[in-house]
Amino acid sequence: MTKDVIALTERMPDALSVLAGLLAGGPDLLVEAAGEGAVVQLCDTEGRPLVSIEVPLMLQVPGEAVRLLGPGAELSGGGPAWWVEARAAAGVPQAEQLAGAFAARLTMLLGGRVWPPDAPGTVGAARPVDLSGITAVPAPAAAQPAVDMLTDRAAVVLQDRPVVPMTSWLSEVLRATVESDRSLQIVTPPHCRLSMPTRLLLQSMPSRWVVQDERCGYYDGLTGAVLTWQDDAFAPAGGENGETPVADAFTQAEPSGEKQLSISFRTLHRPTADLVLGGALEAAWQALTGGLPAGWGTSEPAGLTWSRRQLTELAHERAPQSTWTVVVGTPDRPAVATLRVIRTPEGVEEDITLTVGYGPGEELPLEALPGLAEGLVTRYGLKTMLCQLREARRDLSTPPHYENPPLPYAFVLGPAEVQEAGRDIASRTPLKERPVPLGPPARPGFFYALGDAETAENWAALEVLLRHLRGAPPA
């Protein structure tokens, strides 16, 4: 597996401290820049990369390090920390020691700690790592620093960390694989989990989560399908009856009583000079958690404190290209959202998915959903919203075993979509409960209750509703 080592420092890394870390391999190593200057690589005398080091990221959001690295990753003192990630080349033991020594040197000079704390190279880091006899693998010309194997069909990334986040490295690999018509394939041991943003992006792109299990080989961490390496990529294995078998490890899961409430909605705004984005997400966060978002960023960890103004400025700078961000909450109430800002011919659209986690016995704020929908319709140009419930981890990470799929709880149609469907059609549906009108009577939206979200019948109710709104005959 890949060897990622992270230095969490109390003070901002400066040029001298970074230089001291880079000298962990002695003065003979070459230093190269990659990723348009965002990555520094320590290379052997032939120019082959041994360790790739990302620029320091300031963490202003409490709990982000613990969310992604587990207990013990938070620094004492309560102030901001700097996250410096070093990625050792796969299959080169000395490279892992070099990454650990680099991180240890930074923390010795700047205070802080290294993750993982037992990373090779952290003991005796003051002495240069012995690199005699090292044989690094040349990097493929089209590879990103985070890619461990590149074929014509796939970019394979090896990871071994508690939670696989959508880091800036990984998002860049995902973008590059899409542009080159490849599949991103993340390979992990069975103890790893995916962060919610990583799972959502993997499910929406040509990609695969490959879990390497000692008992059953390789399998897909999201579907359980047994995988084999064939034609330069991991692909489903064929069973005796032609169907792909499901790995036993994927089905071995016990119910925990934890739940998630997820709302996915789209809003549309006129592109005025005084437009400030993020208000709809703030309203949803307040309704479901009682507070506001804690932090945000264009990757994980989310290092910036929440700011609608900064979000708007970033989206404006990137227009007409879309802007994808991750938004996180406080440790006491796990909540994570992804927000994509898209410039369309109709205006500025926000595509948002917000998920909140609840432990056994914690009450879900389902009664707040109609009021939230009312506010989104009247103030934030809501187009559609889908509310779903599922039995899944409170911390919102995804383990490599079966979890019950989400069940729809409610659907909301905004005023413009009601007008498009026809007000009579939108207000009179085949559902058991009558829809709740939202907003001004002259141009309302509607809130549709789909059931108690305890059985798959809710999916049937949603399908009936959508067919009705589209004017299609009943199935």
Tab-separated table of C-alpha atoms in Angstrom:
chain	number	residue	atom	x	y	z
A	1	MET	CA	0.000	0.000	0.000
A	2	THR	CA	0.985	3.610	-0.426
A	3	LYS	CA	2.765	5.274	2.456
A	4	ASP	CA	1.316	8.657	3.279
A	5	VAL	CA	2.892	10.519	6.188
A	6	ILE	CA	1.356	13.744	7.494
A	7	ALA	CA	3.031	16.400	9.607
A	8	LEU	CA	0.598	18.421	11.733
A	9	THR	CA	2.612	21.433	12.874
A	10	GLU	CA	1.799	24.128	15.412
A	11	ARG	CA	3.559	26.876	13.470
A	12	MET	CA	3.524	27.699	9.782
A	13	PRO	CA	6.278	25.918	7.855
A	14	ASP	CA	8.749	28.437	6.483
A	15	ALA	CA	11.451	28.040	3.850
A	16	LEU	CA	14.169	27.036	6.337
A	17	SER	CA	12.082	24.361	8.090
A	18	VAL	CA	10.972	22.881	4.767
A	19	LEU	CA	14.575	22.876	3.580
A	20	ALA	CA	15.640	21.055	6.760
A	21	GLY	CA	12.966	18.453	6.064
A	22	LEU	CA	14.041	18.078	2.450
A	23	LEU	CA	17.589	17.331	3.598
A	24	ALA	CA	16.351	14.188	5.366
A	25	GLY	CA	17.782	12.185	2.484
A	26	GLY	CA	21.086	13.994	2.445
A	27	PRO	CA	22.390	16.654	0.059
A	28	ASP	CA	22.592	14.410	-3.009
A	29	LEU	CA	18.856	14.122	-3.675
A	30	LEU	CA	17.296	16.234	-6.404
A	31	VAL	CA	14.347	18.515	-5.717
A	32	GLU	CA	11.775	18.900	-8.478
A	33	ALA	CA	8.468	20.762	-8.766
A	34	ALA	CA	5.267	19.122	-10.008
A	35	GLY	CA	1.582	19.940	-10.206
A	36	GLU	CA	2.258	23.493	-11.444
A	37	GLY	CA	4.368	24.176	-8.363
A	38	ALA	CA	1.855	22.794	-5.832
A	39	VAL	CA	3.975	19.677	-5.173
A	40	VAL	CA	7.676	19.319	-4.365
A	41	GLN	CA	9.322	15.978	-5.146
A	42	LEU	CA	12.470	14.485	-3.684
A	43	CYS	CA	14.093	12.449	-6.444
A	44	ASP	CA	17.079	10.165	-6.727
A	45	THR	CA	20.125	11.110	-8.798
A	46	GLU	CA	18.341	9.859	-11.937
A	47	GLY	CA	15.382	12.160	-11.353
A	48	ARG	CA	13.002	9.374	-10.267
A	49	PRO	CA	10.541	10.531	-7.554
A	50	LEU	CA	10.893	9.100	-4.055
A	51	VAL	CA	8.622	11.389	-2.014
A	52	SER	CA	6.027	13.933	-3.152
A	53	ILE	CA	5.245	16.754	-0.711
A	54	GLU	CA	2.198	18.987	-1.000
A	55	VAL	CA	2.228	22.662	-0.031
A	56	PRO	CA	1.182	23.226	3.615
A	57	LEU	CA	-2.549	23.607	4.269
A	58	MET	CA	-3.705	25.711	7.201
A	59	LEU	CA	-6.408	24.015	9.288
A	60	GLN	CA	-8.654	26.572	10.999
A	61	VAL	CA	-11.516	24.113	11.570
A	62	PRO	CA	-11.592	22.200	14.897
A	63	GLY	CA	-12.007	18.465	14.502
A	64	GLU	CA	-10.925	18.141	10.862
A	65	ALA	CA	-7.732	16.223	11.619
A	66	VAL	CA	-9.606	13.849	13.944
A	67	ARG	CA	-12.395	13.343	11.381
A	68	LEU	CA	-9.917	12.090	8.792
A	69	LEU	CA	-7.085	10.596	10.878
A	70	GLY	CA	-8.840	9.405	14.016
A	71	PRO	CA	-8.428	10.140	17.747
A	72	GLY	CA	-5.102	11.567	18.784
A	73	ALA	CA	-4.556	13.622	15.640
A	74	GLU	CA	-5.720	16.909	17.165
A	75	LEU	CA	-2.998	19.246	18.405
A	76	SER	CA	-3.161	20.680	21.907
A	77	GLY	CA	-3.646	24.400	22.378
A	78	GLY	CA	-6.789	24.881	20.321
A	79	GLY	CA	-5.120	27.068	17.678
A	80	PRO	CA	-4.799	26.443	13.942
A	81	ALA	CA	-2.534	23.718	12.634
A	82	TRP	CA	-0.685	23.209	9.355
A	83	TRP	CA	-1.231	19.969	7.444
A	84	VAL	CA	1.767	18.899	5.347
A	85	GLU	CA	1.322	15.645	3.449
A	86	ALA	CA	4.228	13.562	2.158
A	87	ARG	CA	3.580	10.607	-0.142
A	88	ALA	CA	6.271	7.938	-0.483
A	89	ALA	CA	6.744	6.058	-3.750
A	90	ALA	CA	5.166	2.609	-3.613
A	91	GLY	CA	7.470	-0.386	-3.383
A	92	VAL	CA	10.499	1.591	-2.145
A	93	PRO	CA	11.076	0.974	1.616
A	94	GLN	CA	13.614	3.779	1.877
A	95	ALA	CA	11.082	6.218	0.416
A	96	GLU	CA	8.720	5.550	3.319
A	97	GLN	CA	11.560	6.219	5.780
A	98	LEU	CA	12.378	9.411	3.890
A	99	ALA	CA	8.765	10.619	4.135
A	100	GLY	CA	8.684	9.875	7.855
A	101	ALA	CA	11.999	11.637	8.470
A	102	PHE	CA	10.815	14.695	6.518
A	103	ALA	CA	7.625	14.928	8.617
A	104	ALA	CA	9.506	14.326	11.883
A	105	ARG	CA	11.997	17.065	11.104
A	106	LEU	CA	9.175	19.537	10.504
A	107	THR	CA	7.498	18.752	13.816
A	108	MET	CA	10.812	18.921	15.698
A	109	LEU	CA	11.325	22.459	14.402
A	110	LEU	CA	7.726	23.711	14.437
A	111	GLY	CA	6.025	21.663	17.144
A	112	GLY	CA	3.201	19.246	16.513
A	113	ARG	CA	2.965	15.558	15.702
A	114	VAL	CA	3.377	13.054	12.899
A	115	TRP	CA	0.675	10.756	11.561
A	116	PRO	CA	0.947	7.845	11.761
A	117	PRO	CA	2.993	8.208	14.952
A	118	ASP	CA	4.877	4.970	14.262
A	119	ALA	CA	5.808	5.840	10.672
A	120	PRO	CA	9.242	4.487	9.694
A	121	GLY	CA	11.924	7.157	9.692
A	122	THR	CA	10.486	9.231	12.533
A	123	VAL	CA	12.983	7.829	15.058
A	124	GLY	CA	16.435	9.270	14.575
A	125	ALA	CA	15.175	11.715	11.959
A	126	ALA	CA	18.083	14.083	12.642
A	127	ARG	CA	20.321	11.701	10.692
A	128	PRO	CA	19.891	11.453	6.903
A	129	VAL	CA	18.143	8.329	5.634
A	130	ASP	CA	20.499	5.782	4.101
A	131	LEU	CA	19.490	5.565	0.439
A	132	SER	CA	22.312	3.358	-0.802
A	133	GLY	CA	21.199	0.728	-3.277
A	134	ILE	CA	17.813	2.339	-3.802
A	135	THR	CA	15.886	1.526	-6.990
A	136	ALA	CA	12.995	3.882	-7.630
A	137	VAL	CA	10.523	3.387	-10.443
A	138	PRO	CA	10.358	6.074	-13.136
A	139	ALA	CA	7.084	7.974	-13.060
A	140	PRO	CA	4.898	7.543	-16.174
A	141	ALA	CA	4.852	10.701	-18.245
A	142	ALA	CA	1.077	11.142	-17.851
A	143	ALA	CA	0.922	10.253	-14.160
A	144	GLN	CA	0.010	12.574	-11.331
A	145	PRO	CA	2.137	12.549	-8.148
A	146	ALA	CA	-0.573	10.528	-6.377
A	147	VAL	CA	-0.822	7.770	-9.025
A	148	ASP	CA	0.894	4.473	-8.176
A	149	MET	CA	0.163	2.667	-11.450
A	150	LEU	CA	-1.016	4.038	-14.775
A	151	THR	CA	-2.393	1.908	-17.615
A	152	ASP	CA	-4.322	2.702	-20.758
A	153	ARG	CA	-7.547	1.959	-18.880
A	154	ALA	CA	-6.991	2.980	-15.266
A	155	ALA	CA	-5.093	5.160	-12.823
A	156	VAL	CA	-4.513	3.073	-9.681
A	157	VAL	CA	-4.020	4.844	-6.347
A	158	LEU	CA	-2.978	2.864	-3.249
A	159	GLN	CA	-4.174	4.170	0.112
A	160	ASP	CA	-3.833	2.999	3.716
A	161	ARG	CA	-5.354	5.499	6.146
A	162	PRO	CA	-8.416	5.455	8.438
A	163	VAL	CA	-10.499	7.586	6.065
A	164	VAL	CA	-9.704	8.223	2.393
A	165	PRO	CA	-10.499	11.922	1.896
A	166	MET	CA	-10.987	13.814	-1.344
A	167	THR	CA	-7.640	15.563	-1.063
A	168	SER	CA	-6.438	18.050	-3.641
A	169	TRP	CA	-4.152	15.275	-4.948
A	170	LEU	CA	-7.011	12.841	-5.384
A	171	SER	CA	-9.367	15.380	-6.979
A	172	GLU	CA	-6.641	16.252	-9.483
A	173	VAL	CA	-6.182	12.568	-10.306
A	174	LEU	CA	-9.941	12.202	-10.735
A	175	ARG	CA	-10.027	15.163	-13.122
A	176	ALA	CA	-7.072	13.829	-15.123
A	177	THR	CA	-8.540	10.329	-15.434
A	178	VAL	CA	-11.844	11.680	-16.733
A	179	GLU	CA	-10.042	13.813	-19.302
A	180	SER	CA	-7.957	10.829	-20.465
A	181	ASP	CA	-10.921	8.383	-20.578
A	182	ARG	CA	-9.475	6.290	-17.772
A	183	SER	CA	-11.029	4.918	-14.599
A	184	LEU	CA	-9.788	5.958	-11.165
A	185	GLN	CA	-9.301	2.866	-8.983
A	186	ILE	CA	-8.498	3.362	-5.289
A	187	VAL	CA	-7.033	0.261	-3.607
A	188	THR	CA	-7.200	0.007	0.195
A	189	PRO	CA	-6.974	-2.595	2.973
A	190	PRO	CA	-10.303	-3.587	4.586
A	191	HIS	CA	-9.918	-1.296	7.610
A	192	CYS	CA	-10.111	1.866	5.474
A	193	ARG	CA	-13.268	3.897	4.945
A	194	LEU	CA	-14.252	6.585	2.440
A	195	SER	CA	-15.207	10.112	3.413
A	196	MET	CA	-18.635	11.169	2.216
A	197	PRO	CA	-17.272	13.552	-0.484
A	198	THR	CA	-14.996	10.790	-1.789
A	199	ARG	CA	-17.877	8.319	-1.963
A	200	LEU	CA	-20.182	10.759	-3.743
A	201	LEU	CA	-17.571	11.645	-6.354
A	202	LEU	CA	-16.577	8.015	-6.947
A	203	GLN	CA	-20.213	7.078	-7.476
A	204	SER	CA	-20.673	9.873	-10.021
A	205	MET	CA	-17.513	9.207	-12.053
A	206	PRO	CA	-15.921	6.239	-13.870
A	207	SER	CA	-14.153	4.883	-10.801
A	208	ARG	CA	-13.946	1.979	-8.380
A	209	TRP	CA	-13.073	1.346	-4.738
A	210	VAL	CA	-10.969	-1.823	-4.643
A	211	VAL	CA	-10.631	-3.503	-1.240
A	212	GLN	CA	-7.780	-5.980	-0.775
A	213	ASP	CA	-8.865	-8.649	1.705
A	214	GLU	CA	-6.678	-11.576	2.798
A	215	ARG	CA	-9.658	-13.944	2.915
A	216	CYS	CA	-11.345	-13.232	-0.405
A	217	GLY	CA	-8.896	-11.329	-2.576
A	218	TYR	CA	-10.181	-8.117	-4.129
A	219	TYR	CA	-13.723	-6.797	-4.064
A	220	ASP	CA	-15.627	-3.576	-4.718
A	221	GLY	CA	-16.064	-1.699	-1.431
A	222	LEU	CA	-19.358	-0.123	-2.531
A	223	THR	CA	-21.086	-3.092	-4.205
A	224	GLY	CA	-19.270	-6.161	-2.840
A	225	ALA	CA	-18.543	-7.528	-6.330
A	226	VAL	CA	-15.497	-9.808	-6.435
A	227	LEU	CA	-12.821	-8.223	-8.641
A	228	THR	CA	-9.893	-9.494	-10.671
A	229	TRP	CA	-7.119	-7.704	-12.539
A	230	GLN	CA	-7.836	-8.111	-16.230
A	231	ASP	CA	-6.983	-6.048	-19.305
A	232	ASP	CA	-4.993	-3.490	-17.257
A	233	ALA	CA	-7.767	-2.686	-14.743
A	234	PHE	CA	-9.778	-4.193	-11.888
A	235	ALA	CA	-13.071	-5.564	-13.202
A	236	PRO	CA	-15.874	-7.806	-11.861
A	237	ALA	CA	-15.061	-11.498	-11.855
A	238	GLY	CA	-17.318	-13.919	-13.673
A	239	GLY	CA	-19.036	-16.605	-11.602
A	240	GLU	CA	-20.045	-20.128	-12.571
A	241	ASN	CA	-23.519	-18.975	-13.599
A	242	GLY	CA	-22.270	-15.867	-15.372
A	243	GLU	CA	-23.086	-13.583	-12.440
A	244	THR	CA	-20.442	-11.754	-10.438
A	245	PRO	CA	-20.171	-13.228	-6.906
A	246	VAL	CA	-20.333	-11.013	-3.824
A	247	ALA	CA	-17.430	-11.184	-1.370
A	248	ASP	CA	-18.231	-12.735	2.005
A	249	ALA	CA	-16.402	-9.885	3.769
A	250	PHE	CA	-18.826	-7.376	2.253
A	251	THR	CA	-21.905	-9.047	3.746
A	252	GLN	CA	-20.538	-9.404	7.283
A	253	ALA	CA	-21.991	-6.328	8.984
A	254	GLU	CA	-23.998	-5.871	12.162
A	255	PRO	CA	-26.663	-3.141	12.579
A	256	SER	CA	-25.456	-0.312	14.812
A	257	GLY	CA	-28.582	1.786	15.255
A	258	GLU	CA	-26.833	4.790	13.682
A	259	LYS	CA	-28.640	6.814	11.021
A	260	GLN	CA	-28.091	9.533	8.454
A	261	LEU	CA	-30.449	12.213	7.184
A	262	SER	CA	-29.514	13.501	3.748
A	263	ILE	CA	-31.063	16.280	1.678
A	264	SER	CA	-30.099	16.963	-1.924
A	265	PHE	CA	-31.411	20.171	-3.445
A	266	ARG	CA	-30.835	22.671	-6.225
A	267	THR	CA	-31.357	26.407	-6.156
A	268	LEU	CA	-31.266	28.995	-8.933
A	269	HIS	CA	-30.337	32.664	-8.572
A	270	ARG	CA	-30.236	35.617	-10.904
A	271	PRO	CA	-26.587	36.623	-11.558
A	272	THR	CA	-26.809	40.038	-9.895
A	273	ALA	CA	-23.854	42.064	-8.630
A	274	ASP	CA	-24.948	41.683	-4.996
A	275	LEU	CA	-25.509	37.896	-5.115
A	276	VAL	CA	-23.962	36.067	-2.138
A	277	LEU	CA	-23.942	32.275	-2.341
A	278	GLY	CA	-24.273	29.726	0.465
A	279	GLY	CA	-27.446	31.093	2.061
A	280	ALA	CA	-29.507	28.021	1.176
A	281	LEU	CA	-26.896	25.715	2.693
A	282	GLU	CA	-26.739	27.853	5.845
A	283	ALA	CA	-30.538	27.662	6.183
A	284	ALA	CA	-30.500	23.872	5.790
A	285	TRP	CA	-27.618	23.501	8.250
A	286	GLN	CA	-29.413	25.644	10.823
A	287	ALA	CA	-32.659	23.680	10.439
A	288	LEU	CA	-31.020	20.255	10.822
A	289	THR	CA	-28.237	20.945	13.349
A	290	GLY	CA	-29.204	24.144	15.145
A	291	GLY	CA	-25.955	25.841	14.082
A	292	LEU	CA	-23.932	27.005	11.109
A	293	PRO	CA	-21.217	25.245	9.108
A	294	ALA	CA	-17.782	25.273	10.708
A	295	GLY	CA	-15.492	25.084	7.692
A	296	TRP	CA	-15.146	24.665	3.970
A	297	GLY	CA	-12.588	24.136	1.222
A	298	THR	CA	-12.095	22.910	-2.322
A	299	SER	CA	-10.781	19.573	-0.998
A	300	GLU	CA	-10.346	17.623	2.225
A	301	PRO	CA	-9.348	18.458	4.862
A	302	ALA	CA	-11.570	21.534	4.805
A	303	GLY	CA	-9.203	24.090	6.245
A	304	LEU	CA	-11.065	27.423	6.012
A	305	THR	CA	-13.618	28.771	8.460
A	306	TRP	CA	-17.054	29.064	6.860
A	307	SER	CA	-17.522	32.257	4.849
A	308	ARG	CA	-20.275	32.917	2.307
A	309	ARG	CA	-18.342	35.904	0.990
A	310	GLN	CA	-15.178	33.893	0.289
A	311	LEU	CA	-17.234	31.112	-1.315
A	312	THR	CA	-18.879	33.662	-3.616
A	313	GLU	CA	-15.565	35.264	-4.529
A	314	LEU	CA	-14.057	31.900	-5.433
A	315	ALA	CA	-17.034	30.908	-7.595
A	316	HIS	CA	-16.909	34.303	-9.327
A	317	GLU	CA	-13.187	33.906	-10.068
A	318	ARG	CA	-13.714	30.440	-11.568
A	319	ALA	CA	-16.792	31.288	-13.646
A	320	PRO	CA	-17.874	30.145	-16.169
A	321	GLN	CA	-16.244	26.937	-14.879
A	322	SER	CA	-18.072	25.207	-12.045
A	323	THR	CA	-16.776	25.299	-8.458
A	324	TRP	CA	-16.935	22.204	-6.204
A	325	THR	CA	-16.491	22.592	-2.456
A	326	VAL	CA	-16.830	20.514	0.709
A	327	VAL	CA	-18.409	21.985	3.845
A	328	VAL	CA	-18.037	20.473	7.332
A	329	GLY	CA	-19.613	20.880	10.761
A	330	THR	CA	-18.476	20.643	14.365
A	331	PRO	CA	-17.342	17.391	16.052
A	332	ASP	CA	-20.408	17.226	18.323
A	333	ARG	CA	-22.829	16.974	15.370
A	334	PRO	CA	-21.281	15.259	12.334
A	335	ALA	CA	-22.433	17.024	9.171
A	336	VAL	CA	-20.799	17.187	5.755
A	337	ALA	CA	-22.005	18.805	2.555
A	338	THR	CA	-20.804	19.069	-1.006
A	339	LEU	CA	-21.731	22.224	-2.893
A	340	ARG	CA	-21.237	22.762	-6.605
A	341	VAL	CA	-21.790	26.223	-8.106
A	342	ILE	CA	-22.693	26.096	-11.801
A	343	ARG	CA	-23.180	28.978	-14.242
A	344	THR	CA	-26.102	28.161	-16.539
A	345	PRO	CA	-28.025	30.151	-19.191
A	346	GLU	CA	-30.788	30.616	-16.578
A	347	GLY	CA	-28.505	32.019	-13.874
A	348	VAL	CA	-26.301	30.708	-11.048
A	349	GLU	CA	-27.218	27.269	-9.733
A	350	GLU	CA	-26.176	25.686	-6.439
A	351	ASP	CA	-26.273	21.877	-6.333
A	352	ILE	CA	-26.057	20.782	-2.678
A	353	THR	CA	-26.046	17.505	-0.769
A	354	LEU	CA	-26.045	17.822	3.022
A	355	THR	CA	-25.827	14.751	5.259
A	356	VAL	CA	-26.115	14.731	9.061
A	357	GLY	CA	-25.280	11.760	11.288
A	358	TYR	CA	-27.181	10.524	14.364
A	359	GLY	CA	-26.346	7.914	16.973
A	360	PRO	CA	-28.664	5.318	18.547
A	361	GLY	CA	-31.479	7.054	20.405
A	362	GLU	CA	-30.854	10.474	18.854
A	363	GLU	CA	-33.981	12.012	17.350
A	364	LEU	CA	-33.901	13.085	13.715
A	365	PRO	CA	-35.380	16.567	13.036
A	366	LEU	CA	-37.893	15.355	10.465
A	367	GLU	CA	-40.490	17.871	11.614
A	368	ALA	CA	-38.158	20.674	10.493
A	369	LEU	CA	-38.191	19.622	6.833
A	370	PRO	CA	-41.458	21.325	5.719
A	371	GLY	CA	-40.362	24.606	7.319
A	372	LEU	CA	-36.941	24.314	5.697
A	373	ALA	CA	-38.560	23.697	2.337
A	374	GLU	CA	-40.779	26.763	2.846
A	375	GLY	CA	-37.736	28.947	3.505
A	376	LEU	CA	-35.822	27.589	0.530
A	377	VAL	CA	-38.798	28.254	-1.763
A	378	THR	CA	-39.463	31.792	-0.560
A	379	ARG	CA	-35.884	33.034	-0.133
A	380	TYR	CA	-33.434	30.940	-2.116
A	381	GLY	CA	-35.013	29.950	-5.438
A	382	LEU	CA	-35.444	26.239	-4.705
A	383	LYS	CA	-35.919	24.049	-7.773
A	384	THR	CA	-36.121	20.537	-6.295
A	385	MET	CA	-35.211	18.761	-3.062
A	386	LEU	CA	-35.061	15.083	-2.102
A	387	CYS	CA	-34.894	14.070	1.583
A	388	GLN	CA	-33.580	10.577	2.387
A	389	LEU	CA	-32.934	8.435	5.467
A	390	ARG	CA	-30.571	5.503	5.828
A	391	GLU	CA	-29.085	3.246	8.464
A	392	ALA	CA	-25.405	4.150	8.294
A	393	ARG	CA	-22.502	5.426	10.378
A	394	ARG	CA	-22.961	8.550	12.486
A	395	ASP	CA	-19.500	9.809	11.473
A	396	LEU	CA	-20.669	9.788	7.811
A	397	SER	CA	-17.749	7.682	6.552
A	398	THR	CA	-18.398	4.636	4.363
A	399	PRO	CA	-16.987	1.223	5.398
A	400	PRO	CA	-16.255	-1.551	2.870
A	401	HIS	CA	-19.266	-3.619	3.792
A	402	TYR	CA	-22.964	-3.628	3.045
A	403	GLU	CA	-25.073	-0.715	4.250
A	404	ASN	CA	-28.786	-0.392	3.664
A	405	PRO	CA	-29.522	1.929	0.733
A	406	PRO	CA	-31.182	5.271	1.515
A	407	LEU	CA	-34.965	5.482	1.513
A	408	PRO	CA	-36.733	8.622	0.244
A	409	TYR	CA	-38.734	10.450	2.885
A	410	ALA	CA	-39.978	13.563	1.081
A	411	PHE	CA	-39.730	15.377	-2.234
A	412	VAL	CA	-40.080	19.109	-2.868
A	413	LEU	CA	-40.918	20.918	-6.089
A	414	GLY	CA	-40.124	24.608	-6.466
A	415	PRO	CA	-42.497	27.194	-8.017
A	416	ALA	CA	-40.895	27.165	-11.483
A	417	GLU	CA	-41.054	23.370	-11.634
A	418	VAL	CA	-44.686	23.427	-10.426
A	419	GLN	CA	-45.519	25.820	-13.236
A	420	GLU	CA	-43.727	23.591	-15.734
A	421	ALA	CA	-45.591	20.483	-14.579
A	422	GLY	CA	-48.904	22.308	-14.305
A	423	ARG	CA	-50.380	23.483	-11.029
A	424	ASP	CA	-53.360	21.114	-11.164
A	425	ILE	CA	-51.086	18.133	-11.780
A	426	ALA	CA	-48.627	19.180	-9.072
A	427	SER	CA	-51.345	19.727	-6.450
A	428	ARG	CA	-53.327	16.546	-7.107
A	429	THR	CA	-51.206	13.403	-6.955
A	430	PRO	CA	-51.812	9.656	-6.489
A	431	LEU	CA	-50.012	9.768	-3.111
A	432	LYS	CA	-51.836	8.978	0.120
A	433	GLU	CA	-51.065	12.382	1.654
A	434	ARG	CA	-51.958	15.655	-0.017
A	435	PRO	CA	-48.961	17.872	-0.836
A	436	VAL	CA	-48.251	20.849	1.417
A	437	PRO	CA	-48.199	24.175	-0.484
A	438	LEU	CA	-45.114	26.310	0.046
A	439	GLY	CA	-44.560	30.008	-0.525
A	440	PRO	CA	-46.952	32.563	-2.005
A	441	PRO	CA	-50.365	31.161	-3.045
A	442	ALA	CA	-50.105	32.752	-6.481
A	443	ARG	CA	-46.915	30.823	-7.292
A	444	PRO	CA	-46.449	27.981	-4.811
A	445	GLY	CA	-44.076	25.092	-4.445
A	446	PHE	CA	-45.152	21.751	-2.953
A	447	PHE	CA	-43.831	19.409	-0.245
A	448	TYR	CA	-44.654	15.740	-0.894
A	449	ALA	CA	-44.486	13.266	2.005
A	450	LEU	CA	-43.564	9.782	0.728
A	451	GLY	CA	-44.055	7.687	3.878
A	452	ASP	CA	-42.170	6.837	7.053
A	453	ALA	CA	-38.979	5.723	5.195
A	454	GLU	CA	-38.966	2.296	6.820
A	455	THR	CA	-39.660	0.162	3.746
A	456	ALA	CA	-38.775	0.157	0.060
A	457	GLU	CA	-42.376	1.199	-0.682
A	458	ASN	CA	-41.137	4.776	-0.457
A	459	TRP	CA	-39.180	4.281	-3.678
A	460	ALA	CA	-42.363	3.110	-5.372
A	461	ALA	CA	-44.181	6.200	-4.057
A	462	LEU	CA	-41.432	8.473	-5.411
A	463	GLU	CA	-41.553	6.772	-8.809
A	464	VAL	CA	-45.338	7.165	-8.957
A	465	LEU	CA	-45.016	10.843	-8.038
A	466	LEU	CA	-42.338	11.588	-10.631
A	467	ARG	CA	-44.264	9.815	-13.389
A	468	HIS	CA	-47.349	11.813	-12.429
A	469	LEU	CA	-45.449	15.130	-12.485
A	470	ARG	CA	-44.005	14.298	-15.912
A	471	GLY	CA	-47.467	13.518	-17.213
A	472	ALA	CA	-46.628	9.873	-17.910
A	473	PRO	CA	-49.366	7.229	-17.550
A	474	PRO	CA	-49.211	4.999	-14.432
A	475	ALA	CA	-46.909	1.982	-14.791
